[in-house]
Amino acid sequence: MEVSANQQAADLLKSAFGPGPAARIIAAPGRVNLIGEHIDYHLQAVLPMALERRITIAFRPRPDSTIRAISAGQPRREFVWSKGLEQAPAGDWANYIRAAAETVSLRWGTGRGIDAAVVSDLPPAAGLSSSSALLIAFTLALLDANGIEAGFEDLMDVLPDGEQFVGTRGGGMDHAASLGSRSGHASLISFTPPAVEPVPVPAGWSFLVAHSLTHAEKSSAVMEQYNSRRRAGAEALATLGFANFTDVLKAADFASVEQMAASLPEGLVRGAFLHVAGESLRVLDAAAALKEADAERFALRLNQAHASARDQLRISHPEVDRLVVAALESGAPAARLTGAGFGGCSVVFAPQDRIEAIRLGLIERFYAGRAEFDPAQHLFEAQPGAGAIQLRTAG
Ligand code: NG1
C-alpha cells in the first residue's frame, strides 16, 4: 500500500526526533507557470497553476525557541530562533528554514520553535517553485506552532521579501499560487493588491511538465542572471520616463509597445522592455482564451511567450529550446519554458487525448539515451491542485 506524504513525514519526524504528541501537518504545493514569466516583480498579472505535488511538513511545537529540521536526502539542521538570523552558507537548505523564521519574526516576533520533518515530491531546481513551497510550509508551521492566524494578504505582505533572504529578488507569483490556488483551476494572479482569481481549466485541456535535464540551480551565477533581467526592465522604464509597467500598459497594445521600444538602444534593455510589456498583454489574452476555452488562441500566446523569453529577455537555454521543439514536433499545440529560465522545465499544452502520444514523442525525441531521465520526476502531467490554504481547510 502506498504510504501518504503526511504519514511519511510523521514517520520521519518520529524516527528523527523520537515519539511525542501527534504531529501537525502543513503542505504547500509547487506551481507550474502557464504564462507570464519575469513580470511578477514588475507587478504584472501572471497565470500559473498549483501542482498536485507539494512539500509536506510534519511538526511539533517545542517548549523553547530551537528549530530542528530533517528532510530525506538533506543533512539535519538545528538553530536557535532569534531576531536577525545570519544566513547559512549558500546552497544550504537551512536557508529556507531561516528565511521562514526571519519572515515570521520581522512581522510577528520570535516564538516557540518546532521539530519538523519534510517530505517532497517536487523536483528541485526545476522552475516549479520547490523553494518557495518550502519557505511557505515552514512559515505556516511556525505561525501554527505559535497560535498566530495569518490570512492570504498578511502572508503576501511578508513572503516575497522573506524569499530575498535566500538571494533572489523575485516577485510574488510563487507564493500567491502556492497559497491561494484552487483545485481544478489555474490562478490569474494580480499584485496591486495581491489577489488570486481561480479560472477553471476547461475539460479536455492538459499540461505536461517536461524537464530539460539542465538544472537551474539558484547558484550565484543564475541568481545574477535573474537579477540582471529585473534591472534591465527597470532601466528601460527609467530611459522612457515611466514610473512602472502599469503606466506603460495603460492604453498600450502590441503595436504601441513595439513603437515605444524602438527608441531604446538595441540589446537587453530593449529586449526586457519588449518582453515585459508584451508578456503582460499576452497573459491577459491567454486568461481570456482560457475562460472561453479557446485552445487555439491560448496556444498562440504560449508559443509567443516562449519566443519572447528566448529572443527578447534571453532567459532560455539551448536544451529547453530543444525540448520545446521536440514537444511541438510530437504534436503539442504549444510548449514554452516555465519559471525563472536558464534551464529547468518546460510546460507543454495539449488536448487530453493527445497527451500520451506527446509523452511518447518526447521520450523518443528528447529523453532517449539519457541515463538520468526519470519519468516520475522529469515528465509528468500537471493536475491543477489546491493551494496551502485550501489544503488546510480540507484538513
Ligand atoms: P522560479 O521558477 O520558482 O525560480 C522565479 C521567481 C518568480 C518569477 C519567476 C519568473 C522567486 C522565488 N521566484 O521563479 O517570482 O519571477 O522566476 O517568472 O524568485
Short mmCIF file of C-alpha atoms and ligand atoms in Angstrom, two decimals:
data_model
loop_
_atom_site.label_atom_id
_atom_site.label_comp_id
_atom_site.label_asym_id
_atom_site.label_seq_id
_atom_site.Cartn_x
_atom_site.Cartn_y
_atom_site.Cartn_z
CA MET A 1 0.00 0.00 0.00
CA GLU A 2 1.28 3.46 -0.83
CA VAL A 3 2.10 5.50 2.27
CA SER A 4 0.70 9.03 2.12
CA ALA A 5 3.06 12.01 2.27
CA ASN A 6 1.50 13.00 5.61
CA GLN A 7 2.28 9.59 7.06
CA GLN A 8 5.79 9.57 5.61
CA ALA A 9 6.50 12.96 7.17
CA ALA A 10 5.03 11.90 10.52
CA ASP A 11 7.13 8.70 10.47
CA LEU A 12 10.28 10.66 9.63
CA LEU A 13 9.54 13.09 12.47
CA LYS A 14 9.24 10.25 14.93
CA SER A 15 12.37 8.45 13.77
CA ALA A 16 14.47 11.64 13.81
CA PHE A 17 13.24 13.30 16.99
CA GLY A 18 11.60 10.50 18.97
CA PRO A 19 8.00 9.83 19.93
CA GLY A 20 5.75 12.64 21.19
CA PRO A 21 2.33 14.20 20.71
CA ALA A 22 0.60 13.70 17.34
CA ALA A 23 2.34 15.55 14.53
CA ARG A 24 0.65 18.55 12.93
CA ILE A 25 0.77 18.69 9.14
CA ILE A 26 1.24 21.61 6.74
CA ALA A 27 1.55 21.23 2.96
CA ALA A 28 2.44 23.78 0.28
CA PRO A 29 2.37 22.87 -3.42
CA GLY A 30 4.76 23.80 -6.19
CA ARG A 31 3.39 25.51 -9.25
CA VAL A 32 3.81 25.46 -12.98
CA ASN A 33 3.52 28.81 -14.65
CA LEU A 34 1.32 28.60 -17.76
CA ILE A 35 2.24 32.07 -18.96
CA GLY A 36 3.72 35.30 -17.57
CA GLU A 37 7.47 34.98 -16.99
CA HIS A 38 9.65 37.60 -15.27
CA ILE A 39 6.79 40.06 -14.97
CA ASP A 40 5.52 39.41 -11.44
CA TYR A 41 8.31 41.54 -9.98
CA HIS A 42 7.03 44.34 -12.20
CA LEU A 43 3.62 43.74 -10.60
CA GLN A 44 2.00 42.48 -13.81
CA ALA A 45 -0.58 39.67 -13.70
CA VAL A 46 0.56 36.06 -14.25
CA LEU A 47 -1.23 32.77 -14.90
CA PRO A 48 0.23 29.76 -13.06
CA MET A 49 -1.48 26.76 -11.54
CA ALA A 50 -0.60 24.93 -8.35
CA LEU A 51 0.51 21.33 -8.79
CA GLU A 52 -0.69 18.21 -7.05
CA ARG A 53 2.96 17.91 -5.95
CA ARG A 54 3.99 19.50 -2.75
CA ILE A 55 6.22 19.95 0.26
CA THR A 56 4.70 18.31 3.34
CA ILE A 57 5.92 19.10 6.84
CA ALA A 58 5.04 17.12 9.95
CA PHE A 59 5.94 19.14 13.03
CA ARG A 60 5.58 19.52 16.76
CA PRO A 61 5.91 22.80 18.67
CA ARG A 62 8.77 22.88 21.17
CA PRO A 63 8.79 24.48 24.60
CA ASP A 64 11.90 26.55 23.71
CA SER A 65 12.94 28.58 20.66
CA THR A 66 15.06 25.92 18.97
CA ILE A 67 14.17 24.85 15.43
CA ARG A 68 15.22 21.37 14.36
CA ALA A 69 14.53 20.05 10.88
CA ILE A 70 15.14 16.90 8.91
CA SER A 71 14.44 16.09 5.29
CA ALA A 72 15.05 12.92 3.31
CA GLY A 73 18.34 13.35 1.46
CA GLN A 74 19.35 16.51 3.34
CA PRO A 75 21.52 16.95 6.42
CA ARG A 76 19.71 17.59 9.70
CA ARG A 77 19.65 21.25 10.74
CA GLU A 78 19.24 22.95 14.12
CA PHE A 79 19.42 26.56 15.29
CA VAL A 80 18.03 28.89 17.92
CA TRP A 81 15.33 31.20 16.56
CA SER A 82 16.29 34.76 17.34
CA LYS A 83 15.84 38.07 15.55
CA GLY A 84 18.37 38.99 12.84
CA LEU A 85 19.36 35.43 11.90
CA GLU A 86 22.52 35.08 9.82
CA GLN A 87 22.43 33.19 6.54
CA ALA A 88 23.81 29.67 6.39
CA PRO A 89 26.36 29.06 3.59
CA ALA A 90 24.89 29.48 0.07
CA GLY A 91 23.09 26.37 -1.18
CA ASP A 92 22.34 25.07 2.34
CA TRP A 93 18.67 24.09 2.68
CA ALA A 94 18.70 25.59 6.18
CA ASN A 95 18.44 28.99 4.50
CA TYR A 96 14.78 28.37 3.63
CA ILE A 97 14.03 27.49 7.25
CA ARG A 98 15.97 30.53 8.42
CA ALA A 99 14.12 32.65 5.85
CA ALA A 100 10.80 31.43 7.27
CA ALA A 101 11.87 32.14 10.86
CA GLU A 102 13.11 35.60 9.91
CA THR A 103 9.90 36.29 7.94
CA VAL A 104 7.77 35.43 10.96
CA SER A 105 9.90 37.32 13.45
CA LEU A 106 10.02 40.53 11.38
CA ARG A 107 6.23 40.74 11.42
CA TRP A 108 5.06 38.81 14.48
CA GLY A 109 8.16 38.41 16.66
CA THR A 110 10.02 35.23 17.58
CA GLY A 111 8.30 32.43 19.44
CA ARG A 112 8.36 28.72 20.13
CA GLY A 113 10.48 26.63 17.82
CA ILE A 114 9.49 23.35 16.20
CA ASP A 115 10.80 19.90 15.41
CA ALA A 116 9.96 19.32 11.76
CA ALA A 117 10.27 16.61 9.12
CA VAL A 118 9.96 17.40 5.44
CA VAL A 119 8.97 15.19 2.54
CA SER A 120 8.57 16.37 -1.03
CA ASP A 121 7.57 15.00 -4.39
CA LEU A 122 8.57 18.21 -6.18
CA PRO A 123 11.70 18.05 -8.32
CA PRO A 124 14.14 20.68 -7.02
CA ALA A 125 15.68 23.43 -9.18
CA ALA A 126 13.19 22.80 -11.96
CA GLY A 127 11.38 26.13 -12.02
CA LEU A 128 8.45 24.57 -10.16
CA SER A 129 8.87 26.63 -7.02
CA SER A 130 10.01 23.94 -4.65
CA SER A 131 11.98 26.58 -2.74
CA SER A 132 9.01 28.91 -2.24
CA ALA A 133 6.88 25.93 -1.20
CA LEU A 134 9.49 25.09 1.44
CA LEU A 135 9.57 28.67 2.69
CA ILE A 136 5.77 28.81 2.81
CA ALA A 137 5.38 25.47 4.57
CA PHE A 138 7.90 26.42 7.28
CA THR A 139 6.35 29.86 7.70
CA LEU A 140 2.89 28.34 8.15
CA ALA A 141 4.25 25.73 10.56
CA LEU A 142 5.94 28.38 12.76
CA LEU A 143 2.78 30.51 12.75
CA ASP A 144 0.66 27.49 13.65
CA ALA A 145 3.04 26.46 16.43
CA ASN A 146 2.64 29.92 17.94
CA GLY A 147 -1.13 30.18 17.52
CA ILE A 148 -0.86 33.06 15.03
CA GLU A 149 -3.61 33.37 12.41
CA ALA A 150 -2.41 34.92 9.15
CA GLY A 151 -4.54 35.24 6.03
CA PHE A 152 -3.58 35.45 2.35
CA GLU A 153 -2.99 39.23 2.42
CA ASP A 154 -0.81 39.10 5.56
CA LEU A 155 1.26 36.32 4.07
CA MET A 156 1.63 38.03 0.70
CA ASP A 157 2.87 41.07 2.55
CA VAL A 158 5.84 39.22 4.00
CA LEU A 159 6.68 36.13 1.92
CA PRO A 160 8.18 37.67 -1.25
CA ASP A 161 10.51 39.77 0.93
CA GLY A 162 11.24 36.71 3.03
CA GLU A 163 12.47 34.88 -0.07
CA GLN A 164 15.08 37.58 -0.59
CA PHE A 165 16.85 36.22 2.48
CA VAL A 166 17.89 33.40 0.16
CA GLY A 167 19.06 35.77 -2.52
CA THR A 168 16.58 36.12 -5.39
CA ARG A 169 14.86 39.41 -5.91
CA GLY A 170 11.77 37.62 -7.23
CA GLY A 171 8.13 38.56 -7.28
CA GLY A 172 5.07 37.17 -5.54
CA MET A 173 3.79 34.69 -8.15
CA ASP A 174 5.05 31.56 -6.46
CA HIS A 175 3.74 32.49 -3.03
CA ALA A 176 0.33 33.56 -4.33
CA ALA A 177 -0.05 30.38 -6.40
CA SER A 178 1.14 28.06 -3.66
CA LEU A 179 -1.10 29.69 -1.06
CA GLY A 180 -4.22 30.70 -2.92
CA SER A 181 -4.82 28.24 -5.78
CA ARG A 182 -7.96 26.18 -6.03
CA SER A 183 -8.10 22.56 -7.14
CA GLY A 184 -9.12 22.15 -10.79
CA HIS A 185 -8.32 25.79 -11.55
CA ALA A 186 -5.48 27.89 -12.90
CA SER A 187 -4.77 31.07 -10.95
CA LEU A 188 -4.89 34.51 -12.55
CA ILE A 189 -2.75 36.41 -10.06
CA SER A 190 -2.64 40.18 -9.80
CA PHE A 191 -0.47 42.14 -7.41
CA THR A 192 -1.93 45.55 -6.70
CA PRO A 193 -3.28 44.37 -4.31
CA PRO A 194 -2.28 40.68 -4.35
CA ALA A 195 -5.26 38.56 -5.40
CA VAL A 196 -5.94 35.18 -6.98
CA GLU A 197 -8.78 34.71 -9.44
CA PRO A 198 -9.38 30.98 -9.94
CA VAL A 199 -10.08 30.15 -13.59
CA PRO A 200 -11.40 26.63 -14.28
CA VAL A 201 -9.22 24.55 -16.58
CA PRO A 202 -11.56 23.51 -19.42
CA ALA A 203 -12.43 19.83 -19.73
CA GLY A 204 -10.03 18.08 -22.08
CA TRP A 205 -7.18 20.59 -21.61
CA SER A 206 -3.97 19.11 -20.26
CA PHE A 207 -0.48 20.21 -19.37
CA LEU A 208 2.70 18.21 -19.26
CA VAL A 209 5.70 19.33 -17.27
CA ALA A 210 8.89 18.27 -19.03
CA HIS A 211 12.33 18.78 -17.51
CA SER A 212 15.21 19.81 -19.76
CA LEU A 213 17.59 17.80 -17.52
CA THR A 214 19.54 21.03 -17.16
CA HIS A 215 19.31 22.30 -13.62
CA ALA A 216 18.50 25.92 -12.99
CA GLU A 217 20.08 25.73 -9.55
CA LYS A 218 19.82 29.11 -7.82
CA SER A 219 23.59 29.37 -7.77
CA SER A 220 25.08 32.84 -7.61
CA ALA A 221 25.61 32.87 -11.41
CA VAL A 222 21.96 32.05 -12.17
CA MET A 223 20.79 34.46 -9.49
CA GLU A 224 22.86 37.21 -11.07
CA GLN A 225 21.35 36.40 -14.49
CA TYR A 226 17.86 36.57 -12.97
CA ASN A 227 18.53 39.85 -11.18
CA SER A 228 20.09 41.39 -14.30
CA ARG A 229 16.78 40.90 -16.19
CA ARG A 230 14.99 42.76 -13.44
CA ARG A 231 17.49 45.62 -13.64
CA ALA A 232 17.20 45.76 -17.45
CA GLY A 233 13.43 46.22 -17.19
CA ALA A 234 13.86 49.00 -14.61
CA GLU A 235 16.45 50.70 -16.81
CA ALA A 236 14.08 50.64 -19.78
CA LEU A 237 11.38 52.31 -17.69
CA ALA A 238 13.79 54.99 -16.48
CA THR A 239 15.01 55.68 -20.02
CA LEU A 240 11.48 56.01 -21.36
CA GLY A 241 10.37 58.11 -18.38
CA PHE A 242 7.81 55.73 -16.92
CA ALA A 243 7.41 55.01 -13.20
CA ASN A 244 6.29 51.42 -13.78
CA PHE A 245 4.91 48.98 -16.35
CA THR A 246 1.34 49.60 -15.25
CA ASP A 247 1.72 53.15 -16.60
CA VAL A 248 3.31 51.82 -19.83
CA LEU A 249 0.39 49.48 -20.37
CA LYS A 250 -2.41 51.91 -19.62
CA ALA A 251 -3.53 52.30 -23.21
CA ALA A 252 -0.97 50.07 -24.90
CA ASP A 253 -1.35 47.28 -27.41
CA PHE A 254 1.30 45.10 -29.07
CA ALA A 255 1.94 47.69 -31.80
CA SER A 256 2.41 50.64 -29.45
CA VAL A 257 4.75 48.58 -27.26
CA GLU A 258 6.95 47.98 -30.33
CA GLN A 259 6.88 51.68 -31.13
CA MET A 260 7.97 52.66 -27.63
CA ALA A 261 10.72 50.04 -27.66
CA ALA A 262 12.17 51.41 -30.90
CA SER A 263 13.58 54.42 -29.05
CA LEU A 264 15.59 52.20 -26.69
CA PRO A 265 19.13 51.15 -27.61
CA GLU A 266 19.30 47.63 -29.06
CA GLY A 267 20.23 44.93 -26.54
CA LEU A 268 18.97 43.55 -23.25
CA VAL A 269 17.29 46.76 -22.07
CA ARG A 270 15.14 46.94 -25.19
CA GLY A 271 14.57 43.18 -25.06
CA ALA A 272 13.46 43.35 -21.43
CA PHE A 273 11.02 46.13 -22.22
CA LEU A 274 9.55 44.29 -25.21
CA HIS A 275 9.30 41.10 -23.21
CA VAL A 276 7.72 42.51 -20.05
CA ALA A 277 5.21 44.73 -21.82
CA GLY A 278 4.34 42.10 -24.45
CA GLU A 279 4.13 39.27 -21.93
CA SER A 280 1.77 41.30 -19.74
CA LEU A 281 -0.60 41.72 -22.69
CA ARG A 282 -0.25 38.04 -23.60
CA VAL A 283 -1.18 36.93 -20.08
CA LEU A 284 -4.45 38.85 -20.18
CA ASP A 285 -5.29 37.49 -23.60
CA ALA A 286 -4.35 33.93 -22.61
CA ALA A 287 -6.54 34.23 -19.49
CA ALA A 288 -9.44 35.38 -21.65
CA ALA A 289 -8.82 32.44 -24.01
CA LEU A 290 -8.79 30.06 -21.03
CA LYS A 291 -12.12 31.41 -19.82
CA GLU A 292 -13.59 30.97 -23.30
CA ALA A 293 -11.93 27.55 -23.78
CA ASP A 294 -10.32 28.93 -26.96
CA ALA A 295 -7.43 26.47 -27.27
CA GLU A 296 -6.03 27.91 -30.48
CA ARG A 297 -5.65 31.45 -29.12
CA PHE A 298 -4.30 30.12 -25.81
CA ALA A 299 -1.66 28.06 -27.64
CA LEU A 300 -0.65 31.03 -29.80
CA ARG A 301 0.05 33.17 -26.74
CA LEU A 302 2.09 30.42 -25.07
CA ASN A 303 4.23 29.93 -28.16
CA GLN A 304 4.77 33.67 -28.48
CA ALA A 305 5.76 33.77 -24.81
CA HIS A 306 8.49 31.21 -25.40
CA ALA A 307 9.88 33.07 -28.40
CA SER A 308 9.95 36.29 -26.38
CA ALA A 309 11.65 34.65 -23.37
CA ARG A 310 14.25 33.17 -25.75
CA ASP A 311 14.87 36.11 -28.08
CA GLN A 312 14.00 39.23 -26.10
CA LEU A 313 14.62 38.54 -22.42
CA ARG A 314 17.16 35.81 -23.26
CA ILE A 315 16.35 33.55 -20.32
CA SER A 316 16.09 30.26 -22.19
CA HIS A 317 18.71 27.55 -22.53
CA PRO A 318 19.58 25.53 -25.67
CA GLU A 319 18.30 22.33 -24.01
CA VAL A 320 14.99 23.97 -23.08
CA ASP A 321 14.65 25.21 -26.66
CA ARG A 322 15.35 21.71 -27.96
CA LEU A 323 12.73 20.30 -25.60
CA VAL A 324 10.15 22.84 -26.75
CA VAL A 325 10.81 21.94 -30.40
CA ALA A 326 10.55 18.23 -29.55
CA ALA A 327 7.15 18.84 -27.91
CA LEU A 328 5.83 20.75 -30.93
CA GLU A 329 7.16 18.08 -33.30
CA SER A 330 5.41 15.48 -31.16
CA GLY A 331 2.08 17.17 -31.84
CA ALA A 332 1.67 19.65 -28.96
CA PRO A 333 -0.12 22.87 -29.93
CA ALA A 334 2.15 24.84 -27.58
CA ALA A 335 5.22 24.50 -25.39
CA ARG A 336 7.32 27.04 -23.53
CA LEU A 337 9.90 27.37 -20.81
CA THR A 338 8.36 27.82 -17.39
CA GLY A 339 9.75 29.57 -14.33
CA ALA A 340 12.90 31.63 -13.99
CA GLY A 341 14.58 30.04 -17.03
CA PHE A 342 18.29 29.25 -17.67
CA GLY A 343 17.38 25.54 -17.62
CA GLY A 344 14.64 23.78 -15.68
CA CYS A 345 11.29 22.76 -17.09
CA SER A 346 9.02 23.49 -19.97
CA VAL A 347 5.25 23.36 -19.86
CA VAL A 348 3.52 21.60 -22.74
CA PHE A 349 -0.12 22.34 -23.55
CA ALA A 350 -2.10 19.57 -25.22
CA PRO A 351 -5.57 18.16 -25.59
CA GLN A 352 -6.06 15.27 -23.17
CA ASP A 353 -6.49 12.74 -25.99
CA ARG A 354 -3.06 13.62 -27.43
CA ILE A 355 -1.11 13.64 -24.17
CA GLU A 356 0.09 10.05 -24.29
CA ALA A 357 1.32 10.38 -27.89
CA ILE A 358 3.17 13.58 -26.99
CA ARG A 359 4.72 11.97 -23.95
CA LEU A 360 5.99 9.08 -26.06
CA GLY A 361 7.17 11.52 -28.73
CA LEU A 362 9.18 13.47 -26.15
CA ILE A 363 10.76 10.31 -24.82
CA GLU A 364 11.82 9.33 -28.32
CA ARG A 365 12.95 12.78 -29.47
CA PHE A 366 14.44 14.22 -26.30
CA TYR A 367 14.99 11.73 -23.49
CA ALA A 368 16.17 8.62 -25.37
CA GLY A 369 19.60 7.53 -24.15
CA ARG A 370 19.65 9.92 -21.18
CA ALA A 371 20.53 7.73 -18.22
CA GLU A 372 19.45 10.38 -15.71
CA PHE A 373 15.89 10.51 -17.14
CA ASP A 374 13.32 9.51 -14.50
CA PRO A 375 9.78 9.78 -15.91
CA ALA A 376 8.18 10.30 -12.49
CA GLN A 377 10.38 13.35 -11.84
CA HIS A 378 11.03 14.69 -15.30
CA LEU A 379 7.92 14.14 -17.40
CA PHE A 380 4.53 14.23 -15.74
CA GLU A 381 1.05 15.51 -16.30
CA ALA A 382 0.34 18.58 -14.17
CA GLN A 383 -3.00 18.34 -12.39
CA PRO A 384 -4.30 21.72 -11.18
CA GLY A 385 -4.00 21.30 -7.43
CA ALA A 386 -5.12 23.10 -4.29
CA GLY A 387 -3.03 25.78 -2.61
CA ALA A 388 -1.88 25.60 1.01
CA ILE A 389 -4.94 27.49 2.27
CA GLN A 390 -7.42 25.14 0.58
CA LEU A 391 -5.38 22.09 1.65
CA ARG A 392 -5.54 23.25 5.22
CA THR A 393 -9.27 23.88 5.21
CA ALA A 394 -9.76 20.45 3.68
CA GLY A 395 -7.85 19.08 6.72
P1 NG1 B 1 11.21 30.09 -10.01
O1 NG1 B 1 10.96 29.47 -11.33
O2 NG1 B 1 10.44 29.42 -8.92
O3 NG1 B 1 12.65 30.28 -9.72
C1 NG1 B 1 11.23 32.77 -10.25
C2 NG1 B 1 10.65 33.77 -9.25
C3 NG1 B 1 9.22 34.20 -9.64
C4 NG1 B 1 9.17 34.67 -11.08
C5 NG1 B 1 9.82 33.59 -11.99
C6 NG1 B 1 9.90 34.03 -13.43
C7 NG1 B 1 11.34 33.53 -6.93
C8 NG1 B 1 11.06 32.87 -5.65
N1 NG1 B 1 10.56 33.16 -7.95
O4 NG1 B 1 10.53 31.57 -10.12
O5 NG1 B 1 8.79 35.23 -8.77
O6 NG1 B 1 9.78 35.91 -11.24
O7 NG1 B 1 11.13 33.28 -11.57
O8 NG1 B 1 8.65 34.30 -13.94
O9 NG1 B 1 12.22 34.35 -7.03
#
